mmCIF file of C-alpha atoms and ligand atoms in Angstrom:
data_model
loop_
_atom_site.group_PDB
_atom_site.id
_atom_site.type_symbol
_atom_site.label_atom_id
_atom_site.label_comp_id
_atom_site.label_asym_id
_atom_site.label_seq_id
_atom_site.Cartn_x
_atom_site.Cartn_y
_atom_site.Cartn_z
ATOM 1 C CA MET A 1 16.276 8.527 -0.157
ATOM 2 C CA SER A 2 16.028 7.930 3.683
ATOM 3 C CA TYR A 3 13.113 9.147 5.474
ATOM 4 C CA ASP A 4 14.578 11.811 7.766
ATOM 5 C CA ILE A 5 12.023 11.804 10.582
ATOM 6 C CA ASN A 6 13.694 14.474 12.770
ATOM 7 C CA LYS A 7 14.252 16.775 9.735
ATOM 8 C CA ILE A 8 10.735 16.372 8.751
ATOM 9 C CA ARG A 9 9.371 17.194 12.512
ATOM 10 C CA GLN A 10 11.650 20.104 12.449
ATOM 11 C CA GLU A 11 9.959 21.623 9.820
ATOM 12 C CA PHE A 12 6.664 21.602 11.890
ATOM 13 C CA PRO A 13 6.990 24.498 14.725
ATOM 14 C CA ILE A 14 3.863 23.186 16.458
ATOM 15 C CA LEU A 15 5.105 19.997 17.245
ATOM 16 C CA ASN A 16 7.782 21.630 19.847
ATOM 17 C CA ARG A 17 4.677 22.649 21.875
ATOM 18 C CA LYS A 18 3.871 21.214 25.419
ATOM 19 C CA VAL A 19 0.251 20.648 26.411
ATOM 20 C CA TYR A 20 -0.161 20.569 30.379
ATOM 21 C CA GLY A 21 3.461 20.581 30.496
ATOM 22 C CA LYS A 22 3.920 17.127 28.203
ATOM 23 C CA PRO A 23 5.263 16.833 24.825
ATOM 24 C CA LEU A 24 2.457 17.146 22.388
ATOM 25 C CA VAL A 25 1.464 13.759 20.398
ATOM 26 C CA TYR A 26 -0.685 14.756 17.882
ATOM 27 C CA PHE A 27 -2.733 12.001 16.329
ATOM 28 C CA ASP A 28 -5.741 13.988 15.019
ATOM 29 C CA ASN A 29 -4.648 14.244 11.685
ATOM 30 C CA GLY A 30 -7.757 12.985 10.124
ATOM 31 C CA ALA A 31 -9.355 15.978 11.244
ATOM 32 C CA THR A 32 -6.612 18.462 10.233
ATOM 33 C CA THR A 33 -2.695 18.332 9.626
ATOM 34 C CA GLN A 34 -0.045 20.648 11.058
ATOM 35 C CA LYS A 35 1.739 23.029 8.932
ATOM 36 C CA PRO A 36 5.130 23.295 7.711
ATOM 37 C CA ASN A 37 7.211 26.544 8.107
ATOM 38 C CA SER A 38 7.100 26.653 4.321
ATOM 39 C CA VAL A 39 3.443 27.007 4.033
ATOM 40 C CA ILE A 40 3.452 29.176 7.134
ATOM 41 C CA SER A 41 6.011 31.876 5.873
ATOM 42 C CA SER A 42 4.422 31.559 2.000
ATOM 43 C CA ILE A 43 0.978 32.907 4.066
ATOM 44 C CA ASN A 44 3.207 35.792 5.841
ATOM 45 C CA LYS A 45 4.602 36.291 2.267
ATOM 46 C CA VAL A 46 1.621 37.147 0.784
ATOM 47 C CA TYR A 47 0.347 39.560 3.242
ATOM 48 C CA LYS A 48 3.811 41.143 3.610
ATOM 49 C CA ASP A 49 4.848 41.450 -0.193
ATOM 50 C CA ILE A 50 2.365 40.964 -2.878
ATOM 51 C CA ASN A 51 -1.177 41.349 -1.597
ATOM 52 C CA SER A 52 -3.621 42.320 -3.941
ATOM 53 C CA ASN A 53 -6.892 40.943 -5.384
ATOM 54 C CA ILE A 54 -6.497 38.818 -8.201
ATOM 55 C CA HIS A 55 -7.558 38.979 -11.980
ATOM 56 C CA ARG A 56 -9.052 42.296 -11.824
ATOM 57 C CA GLY A 57 -6.084 44.871 -11.361
ATOM 58 C CA VAL A 58 -3.846 46.370 -13.837
ATOM 59 C CA HIS A 59 -1.033 47.207 -11.366
ATOM 60 C CA PHE A 60 2.179 45.377 -10.437
ATOM 61 C CA LEU A 61 1.028 43.744 -7.199
ATOM 62 C CA SER A 62 -2.112 42.310 -8.611
ATOM 63 C CA ALA A 63 -0.229 40.973 -11.476
ATOM 64 C CA GLN A 64 2.209 39.133 -8.842
ATOM 65 C CA SER A 65 -0.677 37.802 -6.743
ATOM 66 C CA THR A 66 -2.628 36.523 -9.777
ATOM 67 C CA ASP A 67 0.343 35.083 -11.147
ATOM 68 C CA ALA A 68 1.124 33.249 -7.935
ATOM 69 C CA TYR A 69 -2.774 32.230 -7.686
ATOM 70 C CA GLU A 70 -2.617 30.874 -10.712
ATOM 71 C CA ASN A 71 0.831 29.031 -10.447
ATOM 72 C CA ALA A 72 -1.022 27.345 -7.561
ATOM 73 C CA ARG A 73 -3.644 25.967 -9.789
ATOM 74 C CA ARG A 74 -0.810 24.256 -12.025
ATOM 75 C CA VAL A 75 0.837 22.662 -9.110
ATOM 76 C CA VAL A 76 -2.350 21.234 -8.117
ATOM 77 C CA LYS A 77 -2.854 20.053 -11.639
ATOM 78 C CA GLU A 78 0.459 18.486 -11.878
ATOM 79 C CA PHE A 79 0.197 16.837 -8.333
ATOM 80 C CA ILE A 80 -2.814 15.030 -9.163
ATOM 81 C CA ASN A 81 -1.777 14.442 -12.768
ATOM 82 C CA ALA A 82 -4.950 16.135 -14.215
ATOM 83 C CA GLU A 83 -5.221 16.714 -18.220
ATOM 84 C CA HIS A 84 -5.904 20.240 -18.063
ATOM 85 C CA ILE A 85 -5.366 23.054 -15.980
ATOM 86 C CA HIS A 86 -8.530 24.622 -16.535
ATOM 87 C CA GLU A 87 -10.227 21.677 -14.818
ATOM 88 C CA ILE A 88 -8.788 22.550 -11.355
ATOM 89 C CA VAL A 89 -11.363 24.752 -9.430
ATOM 90 C CA PHE A 90 -10.274 26.195 -6.408
ATOM 91 C CA THR A 91 -13.336 25.968 -3.739
ATOM 92 C CA SER A 92 -13.217 26.397 0.077
ATOM 93 C CA GLY A 93 -12.607 22.368 0.757
ATOM 94 C CA THR A 94 -14.015 19.010 0.148
ATOM 95 C CA THR A 95 -17.403 20.048 1.572
ATOM 96 C CA ALA A 96 -17.754 22.870 -0.854
ATOM 97 C CA SER A 97 -16.268 20.813 -3.827
ATOM 98 C CA ILE A 98 -19.391 18.265 -3.425
ATOM 99 C CA ASN A 99 -22.132 20.721 -2.920
ATOM 100 C CA LEU A 100 -20.791 22.277 -5.867
ATOM 101 C CA VAL A 101 -21.088 19.074 -7.975
ATOM 102 C CA ALA A 102 -24.345 18.081 -6.029
ATOM 103 C CA PHE A 103 -26.009 21.524 -7.017
ATOM 104 C CA SER A 104 -24.522 22.065 -10.453
ATOM 105 C CA PHE A 105 -24.367 18.698 -11.854
ATOM 106 C CA GLY A 106 -27.721 18.033 -10.183
ATOM 107 C CA GLU A 107 -29.270 21.041 -11.981
ATOM 108 C CA LYS A 108 -28.314 19.637 -15.230
ATOM 109 C CA TYR A 109 -28.389 15.899 -15.262
ATOM 110 C CA ILE A 110 -30.830 14.994 -12.318
ATOM 111 C CA SER A 111 -34.410 14.479 -12.805
ATOM 112 C CA GLU A 112 -37.127 12.782 -11.106
ATOM 113 C CA GLY A 113 -36.748 8.925 -10.366
ATOM 114 C CA ASP A 114 -32.860 8.909 -10.884
ATOM 115 C CA GLU A 115 -30.644 7.425 -8.737
ATOM 116 C CA ILE A 116 -27.328 8.246 -7.141
ATOM 117 C CA ILE A 117 -24.740 5.763 -5.500
ATOM 118 C CA VAL A 118 -22.977 6.633 -2.297
ATOM 119 C CA SER A 119 -21.727 4.133 0.179
ATOM 120 C CA SER A 120 -22.345 3.307 3.925
ATOM 121 C CA MET A 121 -19.122 4.758 4.829
ATOM 122 C CA GLU A 122 -19.267 8.335 3.648
ATOM 123 C CA HIS A 123 -18.444 11.102 5.690
ATOM 124 C CA HIS A 124 -21.660 13.287 6.031
ATOM 125 C CA SER A 125 -20.307 15.994 3.625
ATOM 126 C CA ASN A 126 -20.592 12.981 0.860
ATOM 127 C CA ILE A 127 -24.196 12.066 2.100
ATOM 128 C CA VAL A 128 -25.972 15.033 2.621
ATOM 129 C CA PRO A 129 -25.451 17.123 -0.386
ATOM 130 C CA TRP A 130 -27.032 14.041 -2.455
ATOM 131 C CA GLN A 131 -29.763 13.576 -0.145
ATOM 132 C CA MET A 132 -30.543 17.481 -0.198
ATOM 133 C CA LEU A 133 -30.526 17.010 -4.226
ATOM 134 C CA CYS A 134 -32.582 13.957 -4.171
ATOM 135 C CA GLU A 135 -35.085 15.999 -2.564
ATOM 136 C CA ARG A 136 -35.121 18.622 -4.821
ATOM 137 C CA LYS A 137 -35.335 16.427 -7.711
ATOM 138 C CA ASN A 138 -37.223 13.675 -6.497
ATOM 139 C CA ALA A 139 -34.190 11.147 -7.181
ATOM 140 C CA LYS A 140 -33.470 8.450 -4.848
ATOM 141 C CA LEU A 141 -30.021 7.870 -2.972
ATOM 142 C CA LYS A 142 -28.778 4.152 -2.882
ATOM 143 C CA VAL A 143 -26.038 3.036 -0.398
ATOM 144 C CA ILE A 144 -23.401 0.233 -1.239
ATOM 145 C CA PRO A 145 -22.904 -1.560 2.168
ATOM 146 C CA PHE A 146 -19.453 -2.553 3.945
ATOM 147 C CA ASN A 147 -18.558 -5.861 5.610
ATOM 148 C CA GLU A 148 -17.324 -6.194 9.348
ATOM 149 C CA LYS A 149 -13.686 -5.551 8.128
ATOM 150 C CA GLY A 150 -14.614 -2.290 6.766
ATOM 151 C CA ASP A 151 -14.524 -3.263 2.968
ATOM 152 C CA LEU A 152 -17.099 -2.039 0.544
ATOM 153 C CA LEU A 153 -19.264 -4.936 -0.895
ATOM 154 C CA ILE A 154 -18.437 -4.361 -4.569
ATOM 155 C CA GLU A 155 -20.968 -7.231 -5.765
ATOM 156 C CA GLU A 156 -23.623 -5.265 -4.063
ATOM 157 C CA PHE A 157 -22.498 -1.900 -5.990
ATOM 158 C CA LYS A 158 -22.954 -4.020 -9.197
ATOM 159 C CA ILE A 159 -26.419 -5.041 -8.469
ATOM 160 C CA LEU A 160 -26.983 -1.281 -7.502
ATOM 161 C CA LEU A 161 -25.873 0.042 -10.870
ATOM 162 C CA SER A 162 -28.742 0.377 -13.484
ATOM 163 C CA GLU A 163 -29.828 2.847 -16.222
ATOM 164 C CA LYS A 164 -31.297 4.703 -13.444
ATOM 165 C CA THR A 165 -28.115 5.704 -12.029
ATOM 166 C CA LYS A 166 -26.705 9.077 -12.836
ATOM 167 C CA LEU A 167 -24.028 9.514 -10.595
ATOM 168 C CA VAL A 168 -21.707 7.379 -7.994
ATOM 169 C CA ALA A 169 -20.285 9.537 -5.145
ATOM 170 C CA ILE A 170 -17.560 7.417 -3.133
ATOM 171 C CA ASN A 171 -14.659 8.155 -0.872
ATOM 172 C CA HIS A 172 -11.392 7.268 -1.821
ATOM 173 C CA VAL A 173 -10.161 6.652 1.826
ATOM 174 C CA SER A 174 -13.002 6.157 4.717
ATOM 175 C CA ASN A 175 -11.960 8.677 7.569
ATOM 176 C CA THR A 176 -13.460 6.515 10.136
ATOM 177 C CA LEU A 177 -12.130 2.958 9.327
ATOM 178 C CA GLY A 178 -9.146 3.969 7.275
ATOM 179 C CA THR A 179 -10.236 1.443 4.160
ATOM 180 C CA ILE A 180 -8.636 2.581 0.810
ATOM 181 C CA ASN A 181 -11.664 1.971 -1.420
ATOM 182 C CA PRO A 182 -11.038 0.169 -5.116
ATOM 183 C CA VAL A 183 -12.068 3.271 -6.361
ATOM 184 C CA LYS A 184 -10.419 2.213 -9.960
ATOM 185 C CA GLU A 185 -12.767 -0.885 -10.099
ATOM 186 C CA ILE A 186 -15.494 1.037 -9.078
ATOM 187 C CA ILE A 187 -14.674 3.952 -11.721
ATOM 188 C CA ASN A 188 -14.499 1.116 -14.459
ATOM 189 C CA LEU A 189 -17.776 -0.617 -13.517
ATOM 190 C CA ALA A 190 -19.746 2.728 -13.646
ATOM 191 C CA HIS A 191 -18.037 3.707 -16.645
ATOM 192 C CA LYS A 192 -18.703 0.241 -18.501
ATOM 193 C CA LYS A 193 -22.496 2.023 -18.107
ATOM 194 C CA ASN A 194 -21.455 5.731 -18.925
ATOM 195 C CA ILE A 195 -22.132 6.728 -15.480
ATOM 196 C CA PRO A 196 -19.579 9.455 -13.928
ATOM 197 C CA VAL A 197 -18.080 9.124 -10.527
ATOM 198 C CA LEU A 198 -17.157 11.699 -8.110
ATOM 199 C CA ILE A 199 -14.314 10.707 -5.858
ATOM 200 C CA ASP A 200 -14.132 12.270 -2.099
ATOM 201 C CA GLY A 201 -10.497 12.223 -1.707
ATOM 202 C CA ALA A 202 -9.931 14.311 1.519
ATOM 203 C CA GLN A 203 -8.343 11.325 3.167
ATOM 204 C CA ALA A 204 -6.422 10.125 0.195
ATOM 205 C CA VAL A 205 -4.224 12.831 -1.367
ATOM 206 C CA GLN A 206 -1.906 13.353 1.684
ATOM 207 C CA HIS A 207 -1.577 9.252 2.170
ATOM 208 C CA ILE A 208 -1.366 7.638 -1.154
ATOM 209 C CA THR A 209 -0.551 8.587 -4.883
ATOM 210 C CA VAL A 210 -3.442 9.898 -6.467
ATOM 211 C CA ASN A 211 -3.278 9.975 -10.558
ATOM 212 C CA ILE A 212 -6.344 11.504 -12.114
ATOM 213 C CA GLN A 213 -5.757 10.308 -15.550
ATOM 214 C CA GLU A 214 -5.072 6.721 -14.475
ATOM 215 C CA LEU A 215 -7.939 6.563 -12.219
ATOM 216 C CA ASP A 216 -10.158 8.434 -14.674
ATOM 217 C CA ALA A 217 -12.424 9.958 -12.043
ATOM 218 C CA ASP A 218 -14.973 12.554 -13.367
ATOM 219 C CA PHE A 219 -14.919 14.663 -10.104
ATOM 220 C CA TYR A 220 -12.109 14.638 -7.266
ATOM 221 C CA ALA A 221 -12.419 16.568 -4.242
ATOM 222 C CA PHE A 222 -10.268 17.652 -1.390
ATOM 223 C CA SER A 223 -9.158 19.872 1.199
ATOM 224 C CA GLY A 224 -5.923 22.055 1.474
ATOM 225 C CA HIS A 225 -5.878 21.844 5.336
ATOM 226 C CA LYS A 226 -5.838 17.908 5.471
ATOM 227 C CA ILE A 227 -2.639 18.119 3.536
ATOM 228 C CA TYR A 228 -0.627 20.322 5.376
ATOM 229 C CA GLY A 229 -2.204 23.315 3.920
ATOM 230 C CA PRO A 230 -4.058 26.319 4.984
ATOM 231 C CA THR A 231 -7.737 26.010 6.026
ATOM 232 C CA GLY A 232 -10.367 27.390 3.778
ATOM 233 C CA ILE A 233 -9.036 26.179 0.699
ATOM 234 C CA GLY A 234 -9.835 23.106 -1.403
ATOM 235 C CA VAL A 235 -10.277 21.356 -4.930
ATOM 236 C CA LEU A 236 -12.448 20.508 -7.192
ATOM 237 C CA TYR A 237 -11.273 18.582 -10.077
ATOM 238 C CA GLY A 238 -13.911 18.073 -12.840
ATOM 239 C CA LYS A 239 -13.698 16.949 -16.080
ATOM 240 C CA GLU A 240 -13.883 19.321 -18.785
ATOM 241 C CA LYS A 241 -16.813 17.520 -20.536
ATOM 242 C CA TYR A 242 -19.022 17.829 -17.411
ATOM 243 C CA LEU A 243 -17.765 21.248 -16.213
ATOM 244 C CA ASN A 244 -18.365 22.855 -19.634
ATOM 245 C CA THR A 245 -22.014 21.569 -19.527
ATOM 246 C CA MET A 246 -23.040 22.335 -15.875
ATOM 247 C CA PRO A 247 -24.489 25.532 -14.985
ATOM 248 C CA PRO A 248 -22.427 28.046 -12.460
ATOM 249 C CA TYR A 249 -23.019 27.289 -8.949
ATOM 250 C CA MET A 250 -22.594 30.671 -7.398
ATOM 251 C CA GLY A 251 -23.235 34.213 -9.305
ATOM 252 C CA GLY A 252 -21.004 37.193 -8.782
ATOM 253 C CA GLY A 253 -17.468 38.975 -9.814
ATOM 254 C CA ASP A 254 -15.260 37.008 -11.904
ATOM 255 C CA MET A 255 -17.300 34.175 -13.097
ATOM 256 C CA ILE A 256 -19.204 36.231 -15.659
ATOM 257 C CA LYS A 257 -18.162 37.430 -19.263
ATOM 258 C CA THR A 258 -20.799 39.974 -19.649
ATOM 259 C CA VAL A 259 -23.327 41.218 -17.672
ATOM 260 C CA SER A 260 -26.642 43.342 -18.613
ATOM 261 C CA PHE A 261 -30.110 43.138 -17.369
ATOM 262 C CA GLU A 262 -30.860 41.480 -20.419
ATOM 263 C CA LYS A 263 -28.572 38.677 -20.586
ATOM 264 C CA THR A 264 -25.290 37.772 -18.730
ATOM 265 C CA THR A 265 -22.854 35.546 -20.177
ATOM 266 C CA TYR A 266 -20.264 33.364 -18.015
ATOM 267 C CA ASN A 267 -16.753 33.095 -17.902
ATOM 268 C CA ASP A 268 -14.548 30.268 -19.277
ATOM 269 C CA LEU A 269 -13.576 27.428 -17.055
ATOM 270 C CA PRO A 270 -12.415 27.309 -14.473
ATOM 271 C CA PHE A 271 -13.512 31.176 -13.391
ATOM 272 C CA LYS A 272 -17.197 30.047 -14.174
ATOM 273 C CA PHE A 273 -17.074 28.266 -10.694
ATOM 274 C CA GLU A 274 -15.216 30.591 -8.908
ATOM 275 C CA ALA A 275 -17.478 33.603 -8.070
ATOM 276 C CA GLY A 276 -16.150 36.318 -5.769
ATOM 277 C CA THR A 277 -12.657 37.020 -4.620
ATOM 278 C CA ALA A 278 -10.968 33.754 -4.464
ATOM 279 C CA ASN A 279 -8.892 32.774 -1.533
ATOM 280 C CA TYR A 280 -5.686 33.263 -3.369
ATOM 281 C CA THR A 281 -3.754 33.311 -0.132
ATOM 282 C CA GLY A 282 -5.062 29.663 0.744
ATOM 283 C CA ALA A 283 -4.102 28.681 -2.602
ATOM 284 C CA ILE A 284 -0.484 29.705 -2.789
ATOM 285 C CA GLY A 285 -0.200 28.156 0.535
ATOM 286 C CA LEU A 286 -1.748 24.984 -0.673
ATOM 287 C CA ALA A 287 0.530 25.074 -3.437
ATOM 288 C CA GLU A 288 3.648 25.476 -1.121
ATOM 289 C CA ALA A 289 2.182 22.246 0.857
ATOM 290 C CA LEU A 290 2.121 20.134 -2.173
ATOM 291 C CA ASN A 291 5.471 21.086 -3.137
ATOM 292 C CA PHE A 292 6.661 19.890 0.476
ATOM 293 C CA VAL A 293 4.753 16.824 0.151
ATOM 294 C CA SER A 294 6.316 16.225 -3.124
ATOM 295 C CA SER A 295 9.658 17.048 -2.002
ATOM 296 C CA ILE A 296 9.488 14.246 0.521
ATOM 297 C CA GLY A 297 7.784 11.974 -1.880
ATOM 298 C CA ILE A 298 4.148 10.568 -1.217
ATOM 299 C CA SER A 299 5.560 6.970 -1.745
ATOM 300 C CA ASN A 300 7.807 7.513 0.993
ATOM 301 C CA ILE A 301 5.415 9.245 3.174
ATOM 302 C CA ARG A 302 3.156 6.104 2.620
ATOM 303 C CA ALA A 303 5.651 3.801 3.563
ATOM 304 C CA HIS A 304 6.370 5.517 6.660
ATOM 305 C CA GLU A 305 2.672 5.915 7.570
ATOM 306 C CA LYS A 306 1.915 1.816 6.900
ATOM 307 C CA ALA A 307 4.677 1.337 9.280
ATOM 308 C CA LEU A 308 3.115 3.521 12.026
ATOM 309 C CA LEU A 309 -0.150 1.739 10.975
ATOM 310 C CA ASP A 310 0.961 -1.732 11.149
ATOM 311 C CA TYR A 311 3.303 -0.997 14.635
ATOM 312 C CA GLY A 312 0.006 0.837 15.946
ATOM 313 C CA THR A 313 -2.175 -2.068 15.169
ATOM 314 C CA MET A 314 -0.028 -4.503 16.683
ATOM 315 C CA LYS A 315 0.378 -2.544 20.082
ATOM 316 C CA LEU A 316 -3.265 -1.651 20.465
ATOM 317 C CA SER A 317 -4.076 -5.213 19.874
ATOM 318 C CA GLU A 318 -2.159 -6.308 22.819
ATOM 319 C CA ILE A 319 -4.596 -4.579 24.847
ATOM 320 C CA GLU A 320 -7.271 -7.318 25.343
ATOM 321 C CA SER A 321 -10.252 -5.502 26.048
ATOM 322 C CA LEU A 322 -9.531 -2.717 22.840
ATOM 323 C CA ILE A 323 -11.718 -3.367 19.591
ATOM 324 C CA ILE A 324 -10.452 -1.898 16.496
ATOM 325 C CA TYR A 325 -13.214 -0.802 13.925
ATOM 326 C CA GLY A 326 -12.130 -0.985 10.547
ATOM 327 C CA ASN A 327 -9.441 -3.839 9.879
ATOM 328 C CA SER A 328 -9.330 -3.910 6.014
ATOM 329 C CA ASN A 329 -6.119 -5.460 4.409
ATOM 330 C CA ASN A 330 -5.717 -1.883 2.568
ATOM 331 C CA LYS A 331 -6.072 0.823 5.170
ATOM 332 C CA THR A 332 -4.116 4.258 5.499
ATOM 333 C CA GLY A 333 -2.832 4.889 9.042
ATOM 334 C CA ALA A 334 -6.000 5.651 10.908
ATOM 335 C CA ILE A 335 -7.343 3.484 13.825
ATOM 336 C CA SER A 336 -10.436 3.610 15.357
ATOM 337 C CA PHE A 337 -11.053 1.902 18.547
ATOM 338 C CA LEU A 338 -13.208 1.561 21.747
ATOM 339 C CA LEU A 339 -11.295 0.543 24.990
ATOM 340 C CA ASP A 340 -13.017 -2.055 27.079
ATOM 341 C CA ASN A 341 -16.408 -0.478 27.715
ATOM 342 C CA ILE A 342 -15.071 3.077 28.730
ATOM 343 C CA HIS A 343 -16.746 6.170 26.666
ATOM 344 C CA HIS A 344 -14.977 7.058 23.960
ATOM 345 C CA SER A 345 -14.928 10.764 25.020
ATOM 346 C CA ASP A 346 -13.616 10.161 28.250
ATOM 347 C CA VAL A 347 -10.547 8.055 26.597
ATOM 348 C CA GLY A 348 -10.219 11.264 24.762
ATOM 349 C CA MET A 349 -10.283 13.644 27.385
ATOM 350 C CA ILE A 350 -8.055 11.486 29.521
ATOM 351 C CA LEU A 351 -5.427 10.868 26.683
ATOM 352 C CA ASP A 352 -5.794 14.839 26.273
ATOM 353 C CA LYS A 353 -4.451 15.325 29.929
ATOM 354 C CA MET A 354 -1.543 12.948 29.136
ATOM 355 C CA GLY A 355 -0.516 15.191 26.053
ATOM 356 C CA VAL A 356 -2.354 12.699 23.318
ATOM 357 C CA ALA A 357 -4.471 14.592 20.911
ATOM 358 C CA VAL A 358 -6.951 12.087 19.130
ATOM 359 C CA ARG A 359 -10.560 12.534 17.914
ATOM 360 C CA THR A 360 -13.565 10.979 19.279
ATOM 361 C CA GLY A 361 -17.205 10.711 18.305
ATOM 362 C CA ASN A 362 -18.826 9.415 15.541
ATOM 363 C CA HIS A 363 -16.451 11.345 12.953
ATOM 364 C CA CYS A 364 -19.246 12.822 10.927
ATOM 365 C CA THR A 365 -20.106 9.001 9.895
ATOM 366 C CA GLN A 366 -23.034 8.209 11.907
ATOM 367 C CA PRO A 367 -24.162 5.130 9.332
ATOM 368 C CA VAL A 368 -20.817 3.935 10.272
ATOM 369 C CA MET A 369 -21.420 3.901 13.780
ATOM 370 C CA ASP A 370 -24.845 2.581 13.071
ATOM 371 C CA LYS A 371 -23.585 -0.189 11.175
ATOM 372 C CA PHE A 372 -21.413 -1.474 14.197
ATOM 373 C CA ASN A 373 -24.141 -0.342 16.829
ATOM 374 C CA ILE A 374 -21.875 2.097 18.697
ATOM 375 C CA THR A 375 -22.090 5.566 19.291
ATOM 376 C CA GLY A 376 -18.409 6.457 18.613
ATOM 377 C CA THR A 377 -15.028 5.799 18.677
ATOM 378 C CA VAL A 378 -11.485 7.132 19.663
ATOM 379 C CA ARG A 379 -9.645 7.659 16.410
ATOM 380 C CA ALA A 380 -5.458 7.917 16.354
ATOM 381 C CA SER A 381 -4.841 9.111 12.728
ATOM 382 C CA PHE A 382 -1.302 9.314 11.589
ATOM 383 C CA ALA A 383 0.525 11.981 9.544
ATOM 384 C CA MET A 384 4.237 12.033 8.064
ATOM 385 C CA TYR A 385 5.856 13.491 11.146
ATOM 386 C CA ASN A 386 4.567 10.642 13.548
ATOM 387 C CA THR A 387 6.755 8.126 15.281
ATOM 388 C CA LYS A 388 6.396 4.734 16.681
ATOM 389 C CA GLN A 389 7.771 6.213 20.106
ATOM 390 C CA GLU A 390 4.436 8.192 19.920
ATOM 391 C CA ILE A 391 2.394 5.348 19.568
ATOM 392 C CA ASP A 392 4.230 3.894 22.568
ATOM 393 C CA ILE A 393 2.944 6.822 24.512
ATOM 394 C CA LEU A 394 -0.426 6.320 23.467
ATOM 395 C CA PHE A 395 -0.175 2.366 24.017
ATOM 396 C CA GLU A 396 0.930 3.372 27.769
ATOM 397 C CA SER A 397 -1.624 5.954 28.381
ATOM 398 C CA LEU A 398 -4.496 3.497 27.398
ATOM 399 C CA ASN A 399 -3.052 1.068 29.873
ATOM 400 C CA LYS A 400 -2.962 3.764 32.608
ATOM 401 C CA ILE A 401 -6.714 4.728 31.692
ATOM 402 C CA LEU A 402 -7.236 0.744 31.961
ATOM 403 C CA GLU A 403 -5.909 1.054 35.440
ATOM 404 C CA MET A 404 -7.711 4.057 36.540
ATOM 405 C CA PHE A 405 -11.345 2.209 35.324
ATOM 406 C CA SER A 406 -10.527 -1.152 37.001
HETATM 407 N N1 PLP B 1 -14.792 13.783 3.362
HETATM 408 C C1 PLP B 1 -14.169 13.193 4.387
HETATM 409 C C2 PLP B 1 -13.720 11.580 4.096
HETATM 410 C C3 PLP B 1 -13.620 13.673 5.343
HETATM 411 O O1 PLP B 1 -12.575 13.139 6.049
HETATM 412 C C4 PLP B 1 -13.861 14.903 5.578
HETATM 413 C C5 PLP B 1 -13.387 15.624 7.019
HETATM 414 O O2 PLP B 1 -13.202 15.247 7.834
HETATM 415 C C6 PLP B 1 -14.546 15.673 4.568
HETATM 416 C C7 PLP B 1 -15.074 15.006 3.374
HETATM 417 C C8 PLP B 1 -15.277 17.145 4.776
HETATM 418 O O3 PLP B 1 -13.666 17.914 4.832
HETATM 419 P P1 PLP B 1 -13.923 19.476 4.831
HETATM 420 O O4 PLP B 1 -14.341 19.571 6.221
HETATM 421 O O5 PLP B 1 -12.691 19.538 4.784
HETATM 422 O O6 PLP B 1 -14.710 20.116 3.562
#
């Protein structure tokens, strides 16, 4: 199938917007992606046609919204090729998914002196929940370092793995460096010692194929809004054997079977972990987003974004005083850089006036900044709808900024 970029772009109404009278070049996809018409209209349709609280109603609309919500769970299951539908828990996003595991798995399985391994290229949301757990339980956090190119040091990981290790939590793709980590190898190494692995897939599912059964991940977390879906919805995949033994994270409606003051019994999976009114609108929108991605094909998206990455890296490298942070051979389309000695937020603000939206700062990865001894970078991150022409605009704009500062 040929990749019809114009047709794809037409599906995203916001791409027609102008900012400061200039065509929008949106390169802040790592932070959040834009939404296609089908997602926008599915949310509209929920509120126009079927809105009703799920699971608890006996009436027509409640049955329809419940069906749509549970169908969304099926779409997620199929998208990541999970074994069981009840292994898919809807959350509000990656952060919520990781916190759920940190609390609930932590309650059951972490004790004083235990160790949890993360890497030094994690987003804060895959660091802080584990630090909080370690504080509660008097456990220790161990950190896998990475090299100048932005690749994890797997030999160091092997040394860190021990009988004290109770969990490994690692990102599939680094939001700052773009590195695609060898998570399959990491999972295999951990499993040899019967250690479960949580994968933060916030920057992976929208760019590369994720096959949970093939990876054999024990937990996998991602956010709807980064894969062309709505905000406020996310997914926690968890292996049945762990989810069944973990205590609930939050108490409330829907997560119980019976409640009395003497004893409350909890609901079956996945409802045990979905207390309160679920974001059914978000889940339905997310399913639409995943269907949209599937209709284009994740491998076609990967090929398109890889071409953008290669072109972007080549163009930006033409600027002598520009340094790229994150040069792994295995990357998604994210380029973090500094221009000459100009502060990253100055570059970001001037690019903005030129119509180019990028992210600046530490990208919620302060340890990555510390490693390079910098305070932040400018990050251009690509999505299925970006073009080489847009990269040319970025390139020309950066050259103009250099002239302004010279
Ligand atoms: N993990 C990674 C690698 C991310 O890039 C992000 C967001 O940028 C998160 C976790 C947190 O995602 P959310 O804010 O949607 O919960």
